[in-house]
Amino acid sequence: VKVGLQAIIGLIPGLGAVLGFILSLHPFFIAYRIGVPQRLLVWMFINRLFDMVLGIIPFIGDILGAMFKINLWSYRVVERWVEK
């Protein structure tokens, strides 16, 4: 099973979820800079918040966060928008 850097950072108790959230804002800001519509930006941000809240739950949250792969989803949303 492939896991991203955020899934590994998320294993740090307490700080991992918040640090992962901060690092995951990078694709969000890139999307903003290239002009992704506001509705997609809001959806990306809400998903990031959801992932952070999941990450606060010890162990189970880390597993669920790794399964959902929110960052990969965000990249795909931006990629589809750029292709249109």
XYZ file of C-alpha atoms in Angstrom:
84
model
C 0.000 0.000 0.000
C 1.429 3.354 -1.014
C 1.266 6.141 1.544
C 2.282 9.731 1.162
C 4.476 11.932 3.287
C 1.454 13.362 5.065
C 0.440 9.900 6.290
C 3.888 9.497 7.841
C 3.865 12.993 9.374
C 0.396 12.260 10.734
C 1.873 9.599 13.001
C 3.473 12.309 15.166
C 1.106 12.540 18.157
C -0.743 15.849 18.418
C 1.415 17.845 16.052
C 1.185 15.513 13.049
C -2.364 16.403 11.998
C -1.745 20.146 12.208
C 1.652 19.974 10.492
C 0.185 17.756 7.768
C -2.631 20.272 7.275
C -0.188 23.163 6.911
C 1.958 21.268 4.411
C -1.096 20.186 2.436
C -2.095 23.786 1.795
C 0.594 24.008 -0.901
C -1.597 22.532 -3.680
C -4.439 24.737 -2.463
C -2.339 27.894 -2.959
C -1.117 26.698 -6.345
C -4.736 26.161 -7.394
C -5.602 29.666 -6.189
C -2.692 31.209 -8.107
C -3.644 29.556 -11.401
C -7.254 30.694 -11.118
C -9.168 27.586 -10.048
C -12.799 28.612 -9.402
C -13.718 29.544 -5.853
C -16.225 26.686 -5.484
C -13.439 24.143 -6.133
C -11.082 25.945 -3.755
C -13.714 25.858 -1.014
C -14.335 22.155 -1.645
C -10.583 21.436 -1.501
C -10.249 23.380 1.749
C -13.222 21.626 3.379
C -11.713 18.263 2.457
C -8.391 19.336 3.979
C -10.138 20.324 7.213
C -11.971 16.989 7.278
C -8.678 15.150 6.822
C -7.088 17.154 9.644
C -9.962 16.346 11.997
C -9.601 12.661 11.100
C -5.874 12.921 11.783
C -6.513 14.077 15.340
C -7.994 10.646 16.150
C -5.018 8.494 17.188
C -4.140 5.610 14.867
C -7.617 5.195 13.304
C -7.479 8.749 11.937
C -4.058 8.096 10.440
C -5.293 4.971 8.692
C -8.423 6.697 7.355
C -6.391 9.715 6.234
C -3.978 7.475 4.336
C -6.915 5.690 2.693
C -8.715 8.861 1.572
C -5.552 10.481 0.113
C -7.019 13.978 0.155
C -3.893 15.582 -1.341
C -4.004 13.263 -4.337
C -7.698 14.065 -4.744
C -6.902 17.810 -4.673
C -4.230 17.422 -7.344
C -6.664 15.504 -9.546
C -9.355 18.172 -9.149
C -6.900 20.865 -10.260
C -5.584 18.675 -13.068
C -9.103 18.086 -14.431
C -9.866 21.797 -14.230
C -6.664 22.684 -16.124
C -7.464 20.119 -18.837
C -10.874 21.717 -19.508
